[in-house]
Coordinates of C-alpha atoms in Angstrom, one line a residue:
M598 CA -0.2 -0.1 -0.1
A599 CA 2.8 2.5 0.7
V600 CA 4.5 1.7 -2.8
E601 CA 0.8 2.9 -4.3
K602 CA 0.6 6.1 -2.4
L603 CA 4.6 6.8 -3.1
N604 CA 3.1 6.4 -6.9
L605 CA 0.3 8.6 -6.3
I606 CA 2.2 11.4 -5.1
T607 CA 4.8 11.1 -7.4
L608 CA 2.1 11.3 -10.5
L609 CA 0.4 14.4 -8.6
A610 CA 3.7 16.3 -8.9
A611 CA 4.4 15.0 -12.5
L612 CA 1.2 16.2 -13.5
F613 CA 1.8 19.9 -11.9
L614 CA 5.2 19.6 -13.3
V615 CA 3.8 19.4 -17.0
H616 CA 1.5 22.4 -16.8
A617 CA 3.9 24.5 -14.8
P618 CA 6.2 27.0 -16.5
M619 CA 9.8 26.2 -16.7
K620 CA 11.7 26.8 -13.8
A621 CA 15.5 26.4 -12.7
A622 CA 16.4 22.7 -12.2
E623 CA 16.8 23.8 -8.4
D624 CA 13.3 24.9 -8.1
T625 CA 12.1 21.5 -9.8
L626 CA 12.3 19.3 -6.7
D627 CA 11.3 22.0 -4.4
V628 CA 7.6 22.1 -6.2
S629 CA 7.7 18.4 -5.9
V630 CA 7.9 18.2 -2.4
D631 CA 5.7 21.0 -2.0
I632 CA 2.9 19.5 -3.6
A633 CA 3.7 16.0 -1.6
R634 CA 3.8 18.1 1.5
H635 CA 0.3 19.8 0.8
F636 CA -1.1 16.1 0.0
N637 CA 0.1 14.5 3.2
N638 CA -1.0 17.4 5.3
A639 CA -4.3 16.9 3.6
M640 CA -4.5 13.3 4.5
T641 CA -3.2 13.5 8.1
S642 CA -6.1 16.4 8.3
V643 CA -8.6 14.1 7.4
Y644 CA -7.6 11.9 10.2
E645 CA -7.4 14.2 12.9
K646 CA -10.8 15.6 12.0
V647 CA -12.5 12.0 11.9
S648 CA -10.5 9.7 14.1
P649 CA -12.0 11.1 17.7
S650 CA -15.9 10.4 16.5
V651 CA -14.9 6.7 15.7
V652 CA -15.4 4.2 18.1
V653 CA -15.0 0.7 18.9
I654 CA -17.9 -1.8 19.6
D655 CA -17.2 -4.7 21.7
V656 CA -19.8 -7.6 21.9
V657 CA -19.6 -10.8 23.9
T658 CA -22.6 -12.9 22.8
P659 CA -22.7 -16.8 23.0
M660 CA -21.0 -18.2 19.8
K661 CA -23.6 -20.9 18.8
G662 CA -26.6 -18.0 18.8
R663 CA -23.9 -15.9 16.5
Q664 CA -22.9 -18.6 14.4
K665 CA -26.6 -19.2 13.5
Q666 CA -27.4 -15.7 12.5
L667 CA -24.5 -14.5 10.8
P668 CA -23.6 -15.4 6.9
P669 CA -19.9 -16.2 6.3
E670 CA -19.3 -13.0 4.4
I671 CA -20.6 -11.1 7.6
E672 CA -17.9 -13.1 9.8
L673 CA -15.3 -11.6 8.0
F674 CA -15.7 -8.4 9.5
L675 CA -15.8 -9.6 13.4
H676 CA -13.0 -10.7 15.6
T677 CA -13.3 -14.7 16.2
P678 CA -11.8 -15.8 19.7
G679 CA -8.1 -16.9 20.1
K680 CA -7.0 -20.3 21.4
G681 CA -7.5 -20.5 25.3
E682 CA -11.0 -18.2 25.1
D683 CA -13.9 -19.7 26.3
S684 CA -15.6 -21.0 23.9
A685 CA -18.9 -20.6 25.1
L686 CA -18.6 -16.8 25.0
S687 CA -17.7 -15.4 21.7
P688 CA -16.0 -11.8 21.8
M689 CA -16.7 -9.8 18.4
E690 CA -15.5 -6.5 17.2
G691 CA -16.8 -4.1 14.9
S692 CA -16.5 -0.2 14.7
G693 CA -19.1 2.7 14.9
I694 CA -19.7 6.4 14.0
I695 CA -20.7 9.1 16.5
I696 CA -23.4 11.2 15.1
D697 CA -24.9 12.9 17.8
A698 CA -23.0 14.7 20.7
N699 CA -25.5 12.9 23.3
G700 CA -24.0 9.1 22.5
Y701 CA -26.1 8.0 19.5
I702 CA -23.6 5.7 17.3
L703 CA -24.2 4.7 14.0
T704 CA -23.1 1.1 13.1
N705 CA -23.8 -2.1 11.0
A706 CA -26.6 -4.3 12.4
H707 CA -24.3 -7.6 11.7
V708 CA -22.2 -6.1 14.6
V709 CA -24.7 -6.3 17.2
E710 CA -27.6 -8.5 15.8
G711 CA -28.9 -10.9 18.3
V712 CA -27.2 -9.8 21.1
P713 CA -28.3 -10.0 24.8
P714 CA -28.7 -7.1 27.1
K715 CA -25.8 -5.4 28.6
S716 CA -23.2 -7.1 26.5
I717 CA -22.1 -4.2 24.2
R718 CA -19.2 -2.2 25.3
V719 CA -18.2 1.3 23.4
R720 CA -14.5 2.3 23.4
L721 CA -13.6 5.9 22.4
K722 CA -10.4 7.1 20.9
D723 CA -9.8 9.0 24.4
G724 CA -9.8 5.5 26.3
R725 CA -13.1 5.9 28.0
E726 CA -15.4 2.7 28.0
F727 CA -19.3 2.9 28.1
K728 CA -22.1 0.0 28.4
G729 CA -24.1 0.4 25.1
T730 CA -27.9 0.0 24.7
L731 CA -29.4 -1.0 21.3
K732 CA -31.6 2.0 20.4
G733 CA -32.7 0.0 17.0
V734 CA -31.7 -2.5 14.3
D735 CA -32.9 -2.2 10.6
N736 CA -31.4 -5.9 9.5
F737 CA -32.8 -5.6 6.0
M738 CA -30.4 -2.3 5.3
D739 CA -27.8 -3.7 7.8
V740 CA -28.0 -0.3 10.2
A741 CA -28.1 -0.1 13.7
V742 CA -27.7 2.3 16.4
V743 CA -26.3 2.1 19.9
K744 CA -26.6 4.7 22.1
I745 CA -23.9 5.4 25.3
D746 CA -24.8 7.7 28.6
A747 CA -22.8 10.6 27.6
S748 CA -22.4 13.9 26.5
N749 CA -20.6 16.6 24.4
L750 CA -19.0 13.6 22.4
P751 CA -16.9 14.5 19.0
M752 CA -19.7 13.9 16.4
A753 CA -18.6 12.9 13.0
K754 CA -19.4 15.6 10.1
L755 CA -21.6 13.8 7.4
G756 CA -21.1 14.3 3.7
D757 CA -23.6 13.8 1.0
S758 CA -22.9 10.5 -0.4
D759 CA -25.4 11.4 -3.7
A760 CA -22.6 14.1 -4.9
V761 CA -20.1 11.5 -4.4
K762 CA -17.7 11.0 -7.7
V763 CA -16.0 7.9 -8.9
G764 CA -12.1 8.8 -8.6
Q765 CA -12.2 10.9 -5.9
F766 CA -10.0 10.0 -2.7
A767 CA -11.7 7.9 0.0
F768 CA -10.4 7.3 3.5
A769 CA -11.5 4.0 5.8
L770 CA -11.4 4.2 9.6
G771 CA -11.8 1.3 11.9
T772 CA -10.4 -1.2 14.3
P773 CA -9.2 -4.1 11.9
F774 CA -7.8 -6.9 13.9
E775 CA -8.3 -5.3 17.1
L776 CA -5.8 -2.5 15.9
Q777 CA -7.9 0.7 16.9
D778 CA -7.7 3.8 15.0
S779 CA -6.4 2.2 11.7
F780 CA -6.4 4.6 8.7
S781 CA -6.4 3.6 5.1
M782 CA -6.5 5.7 1.9
G783 CA -7.6 4.5 -1.5
I784 CA -10.2 6.0 -4.3
V785 CA -14.0 5.5 -4.9
S786 CA -13.7 3.0 -7.5
A787 CA -17.2 2.6 -8.2
K788 CA -21.2 3.8 -6.9
G789 CA -24.3 1.8 -6.9
R790 CA -22.9 -1.8 -6.6
N791 CA -25.9 -4.1 -5.9
H792 CA -26.8 -7.9 -4.8
L793 CA -23.2 -8.4 -3.6
T794 CA -24.6 -11.2 -1.0
P795 CA -27.8 -12.8 -0.1
T796 CA -28.1 -10.3 2.8
S797 CA -27.6 -7.1 0.7
N798 CA -29.9 -6.9 -2.4
F799 CA -31.2 -3.4 -1.9
E800 CA -28.1 -0.8 -1.0
D801 CA -26.5 0.8 -3.6
Y802 CA -23.1 0.6 -2.3
I803 CA -19.8 2.3 -2.5
Q804 CA -17.0 0.9 -3.7
T805 CA -13.4 1.7 -2.6
D806 CA -10.0 0.0 -3.0
A807 CA -9.0 1.7 0.4
S808 CA -8.0 -1.2 3.1
I809 CA -11.1 -2.6 5.1
N810 CA -10.6 -5.7 7.1
P811 CA -12.2 -7.6 9.7
G812 CA -13.4 -5.4 12.7
S813 CA -13.7 -2.1 10.3
S814 CA -17.3 -2.8 9.9
G815 CA -19.5 0.1 11.0
G816 CA -16.4 2.6 10.6
P817 CA -16.7 5.4 8.2
L818 CA -15.4 6.1 4.9
C819 CA -14.5 10.0 4.2
D820 CA -13.7 12.2 1.7
I821 CA -10.6 14.6 1.4
E822 CA -12.4 17.2 3.7
G823 CA -13.0 14.9 6.5
H824 CA -17.0 14.5 5.7
V825 CA -18.2 10.9 6.1
I826 CA -19.7 9.7 3.0
G827 CA -20.4 6.2 3.7
M828 CA -20.2 3.4 6.5
N829 CA -17.8 0.5 5.9
S830 CA -19.8 -2.3 5.4
V831 CA -18.9 -5.5 3.1
I832 CA -15.7 -6.8 2.0
N833 CA -15.3 -9.2 -1.1
G834 CA -11.8 -10.8 -0.9
L835 CA -10.3 -10.1 2.3
N836 CA -7.9 -6.9 2.0
R837 CA -8.0 -7.6 -2.1
G838 CA -9.0 -4.3 -3.2
L839 CA -12.7 -4.6 -3.0
G840 CA -14.5 -2.7 0.0
F841 CA -17.9 -1.4 0.2
A842 CA -19.8 0.9 1.8
I843 CA -23.3 2.1 2.5
P844 CA -23.9 5.4 1.4
I845 CA -23.8 8.0 4.6
N846 CA -27.4 9.5 3.3
L847 CA -29.1 6.2 3.4
A848 CA -27.6 5.2 6.6
N849 CA -28.1 8.4 8.4
S850 CA -31.6 8.5 7.4
I851 CA -32.5 5.0 8.9
A852 CA -30.6 5.8 11.9
Q853 CA -32.5 8.8 12.4
E854 CA -35.9 7.0 12.3
L855 CA -34.4 4.6 14.5
I856 CA -33.3 7.1 16.9
R857 CA -37.3 8.5 16.6
N858 CA -39.4 5.2 16.7
G859 CA -36.9 2.4 17.3
K860 CA -37.8 0.4 14.2
I861 CA -38.5 0.9 10.4
V862 CA -41.7 0.8 8.6
R863 CA -40.7 0.3 5.1
P864 CA -43.1 0.0 2.2
W865 CA -43.3 -3.0 0.2
I866 CA -45.1 -4.1 -3.1
G867 CA -43.7 -7.6 -2.8
V868 CA -41.9 -8.5 -6.1
R869 CA -38.7 -9.8 -6.9
I870 CA -37.3 -8.0 -10.1
A871 CA -34.1 -7.7 -12.3
S872 CA -33.1 -5.1 -14.9
L873 CA -34.0 -6.3 -18.2
R874 CA -30.8 -5.1 -19.7
N875 CA -29.0 -7.7 -17.6
D876 CA -31.3 -10.7 -18.1
E877 CA -30.0 -12.3 -20.9
N878 CA -32.5 -15.2 -20.9
F879 CA -35.7 -12.8 -20.8
R880 CA -34.7 -10.4 -23.5
P881 CA -35.9 -12.6 -26.5
F882 CA -39.2 -12.5 -25.0
A883 CA -39.0 -8.5 -24.8
K884 CA -38.9 -8.1 -28.5
D885 CA -37.9 -4.6 -29.2
L886 CA -37.4 -3.4 -25.4
T887 CA -34.2 -2.7 -23.8
D888 CA -34.7 -0.9 -20.8
G889 CA -37.1 -1.9 -18.0
V890 CA -37.6 -3.8 -14.5
V891 CA -38.5 -7.6 -15.2
V892 CA -41.0 -8.8 -12.6
K893 CA -39.2 -12.3 -11.8
A894 CA -41.7 -13.1 -9.0
I895 CA -44.8 -12.1 -7.0
S896 CA -44.8 -12.7 -3.1
P897 CA -48.1 -14.4 -2.0
E898 CA -50.9 -11.7 -0.7
S899 CA -48.7 -9.1 -1.4
P900 CA -50.0 -5.6 -3.0
A901 CA -48.4 -6.6 -6.3
M902 CA -50.6 -9.8 -6.4
K903 CA -53.6 -7.9 -5.5
G904 CA -53.1 -5.5 -8.3
N905 CA -52.9 -8.1 -11.1
L906 CA -49.2 -7.8 -11.8
K907 CA -47.9 -11.0 -13.2
P908 CA -44.6 -12.6 -13.4
G909 CA -42.8 -11.7 -16.7
D910 CA -44.4 -8.5 -16.9
I911 CA -41.9 -5.4 -17.8
I912 CA -42.2 -2.1 -15.6
L913 CA -41.4 0.8 -17.7
S914 CA -42.4 3.8 -15.3
A915 CA -43.4 4.6 -11.7
D916 CA -46.1 7.7 -11.4
N917 CA -44.7 8.7 -14.6
K918 CA -40.8 8.2 -13.8
P919 CA -38.9 6.2 -16.1
M920 CA -37.5 2.8 -14.4
L921 CA -34.4 1.4 -16.1
T922 CA -33.2 -0.8 -13.3
D923 CA -34.1 -2.8 -10.6
S924 CA -32.5 -0.3 -8.5
D925 CA -34.4 2.8 -9.8
L926 CA -37.7 0.8 -8.7
Q927 CA -36.3 -0.3 -5.5
K928 CA -35.4 3.3 -4.5
Y929 CA -38.6 4.7 -5.9
I930 CA -40.7 2.3 -3.7
F931 CA -38.8 3.1 -0.4
Q932 CA -39.3 6.8 -1.2
K933 CA -43.3 6.2 -0.8
K934 CA -45.5 6.2 2.4
V935 CA -47.2 2.8 3.4
G936 CA -50.6 2.8 2.1
E937 CA -49.7 5.3 -0.8
K938 CA -50.4 4.1 -4.4
V939 CA -48.0 3.7 -7.3
E940 CA -49.1 3.7 -10.7
L941 CA -47.1 1.1 -12.9
L942 CA -47.0 1.4 -16.7
I943 CA -46.0 -2.0 -17.6
W944 CA -45.2 -4.2 -20.7
R945 CA -47.2 -7.4 -20.9
E946 CA -47.2 -9.6 -24.1
G947 CA -46.3 -7.1 -26.6
R948 CA -48.6 -4.3 -25.5
K949 CA -48.5 -1.6 -22.5
Q950 CA -51.4 -1.1 -19.9
T951 CA -51.4 0.7 -16.5
L952 CA -51.6 -0.7 -13.0
K953 CA -52.3 0.8 -9.9
I954 CA -50.7 -1.0 -6.7
M955 CA -51.1 0.3 -3.1
T956 CA -48.1 0.3 -0.9
E957 CA -48.0 -1.7 2.5
T958 CA -45.7 -2.3 5.2
F959 CA -42.9 -4.8 4.5
P960 CA -44.0 -7.9 6.6
D961 CA -41.9 -10.0 8.8
S962 CA -42.3 -12.9 6.8
I963 CA -42.8 -13.2 3.2
F964 CA -43.2 -16.7 2.3
A965 CA -46.1 -19.2 2.9
K966 CA -45.2 -22.6 4.0
K967 CA -46.6 -25.6 2.3
E968 CA -47.3 -28.7 4.1
I969 CA -47.5 -31.4 1.6
D970 CA -45.7 -34.7 0.6
I971 CA -45.6 -34.4 -3.0
E972 CA -44.5 -37.5 -3.8
K973 CA -46.8 -39.6 -1.8
E974 CA -49.7 -37.7 -3.5
S975 CA -48.4 -38.2 -6.7
R976 CA -48.9 -41.7 -6.2
K977 CA -52.5 -41.3 -6.6
E978 CA -52.6 -40.3 -10.4
P979 CA -50.9 -41.1 -13.3
A980 CA -48.0 -38.9 -14.6
V981 CA -46.8 -38.1 -17.9
Y982 CA -42.9 -37.3 -18.7
T983 CA -42.6 -33.9 -20.8
P984 CA -41.1 -34.2 -24.1
E985 CA -37.2 -33.4 -25.4
M986 CA -35.4 -34.7 -22.3
L987 CA -37.1 -31.8 -20.2
G988 CA -36.9 -34.3 -17.2
M989 CA -40.4 -33.5 -15.8
Q990 CA -43.1 -35.2 -14.7
L991 CA -46.5 -33.9 -15.0
Q992 CA -49.9 -34.9 -13.4
D993 CA -53.4 -33.1 -13.3
L994 CA -54.1 -30.6 -10.7
T995 CA -57.3 -32.5 -9.2
P996 CA -59.6 -31.2 -6.6
A997 CA -58.0 -32.9 -3.7
L998 CA -54.2 -31.8 -4.4
Q999 CA -56.0 -28.0 -5.1
K1000 CA -57.4 -28.2 -1.6
K1001 CA -53.8 -29.3 0.2
L1002 CA -52.3 -26.7 -2.1
K1003 CA -53.8 -24.0 -0.3
G1004 CA -53.6 -20.6 -1.7
V1005 CA -53.1 -21.8 -5.6
S1006 CA -55.0 -20.3 -8.3
K1007 CA -57.5 -22.5 -10.1
G1008 CA -55.9 -24.4 -13.0
G1009 CA -52.4 -25.5 -14.1
V1010 CA -50.7 -28.5 -14.2
L1011 CA -48.3 -30.4 -11.2
V1012 CA -45.0 -31.1 -11.5
S1013 CA -44.8 -34.1 -9.6
S1014 CA -41.1 -35.0 -9.9
V1015 CA -37.9 -33.6 -11.7
E1016 CA -35.4 -35.7 -12.7
E1017 CA -32.0 -35.1 -14.7
G1018 CA -32.7 -32.6 -17.9
R1019 CA -33.3 -29.2 -18.7
A1020 CA -35.9 -28.8 -16.0
L1021 CA -33.7 -29.6 -13.1
D1022 CA -31.1 -27.0 -14.8
A1023 CA -33.9 -24.3 -15.0
E1024 CA -34.4 -24.6 -11.0
I1025 CA -37.8 -26.3 -11.5
R1026 CA -38.8 -28.4 -8.4
P1027 CA -41.4 -31.1 -7.4
A1028 CA -44.7 -29.4 -6.0
D1029 CA -44.4 -26.6 -8.5
I1030 CA -47.6 -25.7 -10.3
I1031 CA -47.5 -24.5 -13.7
T1032 CA -50.1 -22.1 -14.7
E1033 CA -48.7 -20.7 -18.1
I1034 CA -46.2 -21.6 -20.9
D1035 CA -45.0 -19.2 -23.2
F1036 CA -47.7 -16.5 -21.9
H1037 CA -50.2 -19.4 -22.9
P1038 CA -52.5 -20.3 -19.5
V1039 CA -52.3 -24.3 -19.4
S1040 CA -55.1 -26.1 -16.9
S1041 CA -54.5 -29.7 -17.7
R1042 CA -51.2 -31.9 -18.3
A1043 CA -52.7 -32.4 -22.1
D1044 CA -52.5 -28.6 -22.4
A1045 CA -49.1 -28.3 -21.1
L1046 CA -47.7 -31.0 -23.1
D1047 CA -49.1 -29.4 -26.5
A1048 CA -47.4 -26.2 -25.3
L1049 CA -44.3 -27.6 -24.9
H1050 CA -44.4 -29.2 -28.3
H1051 CA -45.2 -26.0 -29.8
A1052 CA -42.6 -24.1 -28.0
N1053 CA -39.3 -22.7 -29.5
M1054 CA -36.6 -24.4 -27.6
E1055 CA -33.8 -21.9 -29.6
N1056 CA -35.6 -19.0 -27.4
G1057 CA -36.4 -21.0 -24.6
I1058 CA -39.2 -21.8 -22.7
L1059 CA -41.1 -19.3 -20.4
V1060 CA -42.8 -21.2 -17.7
Q1061 CA -44.8 -19.5 -15.2
I1062 CA -44.8 -21.1 -12.0
E1063 CA -46.9 -21.0 -8.6
R1064 CA -44.8 -22.0 -5.6
A1065 CA -45.5 -22.0 -2.0
G1066 CA -47.9 -19.4 -2.8
E1067 CA -45.6 -17.0 -4.9
K1068 CA -45.6 -16.4 -8.2
S1069 CA -42.6 -16.4 -10.7
F1070 CA -41.1 -17.9 -13.8
Y1071 CA -38.3 -19.8 -15.1
I1072 CA -36.9 -20.2 -18.5
I1073 CA -35.8 -23.8 -19.6
K1074 CA -33.4 -23.7 -22.2

């Protein structure tokens, strides 16, 4: 890292000299050193401004409980006990940012998730230690607020993450590997990173090459002015040049609501989506469209399902605002209030139409449970294998099965088994109910076999599925 910084300083000096007037040889070195000195002072100034507001968060909690709750990519951030430490209690360590002089501290939810009362300790730069109280957690966005009983604390100055530009300097602070007060430098290498892990599908991360290591989670990412532009949150490849931070505008807005209400009430329409431009398999079904948001799945009893949205629909706009990517739609819905209507312009089977959907509160649980032994039930009625080595075995959906599979639409054909073949590759599973094939409704095994016989295998077969109440589609290639 030191070599990288030296090369950067040399480059800055060289760029200055290219545009500077010709000077005497003895002045050239002085100019280069002066530039390096100014840059050096700027970096140390960032550290001096920000470091007093960065804290260490120690958590002692039963190891088994943490292992169950935290995925592997999150564990990378946390210090795990060495040999000789109590195996029943696991000390974890992360970082935090003082955002209020009266003791409110911003950190990641995974740093304090699932901890018992009185197990949080907060250590300030000046050495003082406090017991921390968990004020609120938003697991969905990986944001939490811890409160300590203190006043007149050094607050971080928050910047505007919307104004951040790729290529600008970025500085990360935190406590990697129990090394408090660590400071690293890099640049903002990308913005708007999404879907990095299964637990981080909705944030637009700031990507940086500033060194971020275990224990830095919850610490600040700053600009050259010493303003916090992000909260370090996810690493990809331990100290290999890929660090990610939640934009501070988003993190702080969540933190302020947690401080006021102790929880987050988030609007929801109940769709799983993807950007059309990134969905190579679905693009042949979208004809001349290049941008939009593909509805991949719809949650049971959701606003989207109540509003007649279907898997395979392409959302073009919301309230007359173009929706070019899945991130555009996610951000827009999160800005709405619970109970507020959203007018969606969609493309369905070559035609545009408008749907009105009313947002609801984001539920604690999205998926319904389905209690049925499909292998046992399928023995009661003959089944037929699909053609073209698809590997699906289908049977008619009898009234008895319809009753057992609560919440499904009338009609469709049951997938009673899936063996080696293209259907298995497309992630179709036993107990799925096929309701449409290439946008044509199927109500029996005969309908399905006929539709499959006429399908275009080169483009792929678009199969509408109901699974545990969720409606979705899969493409068999």
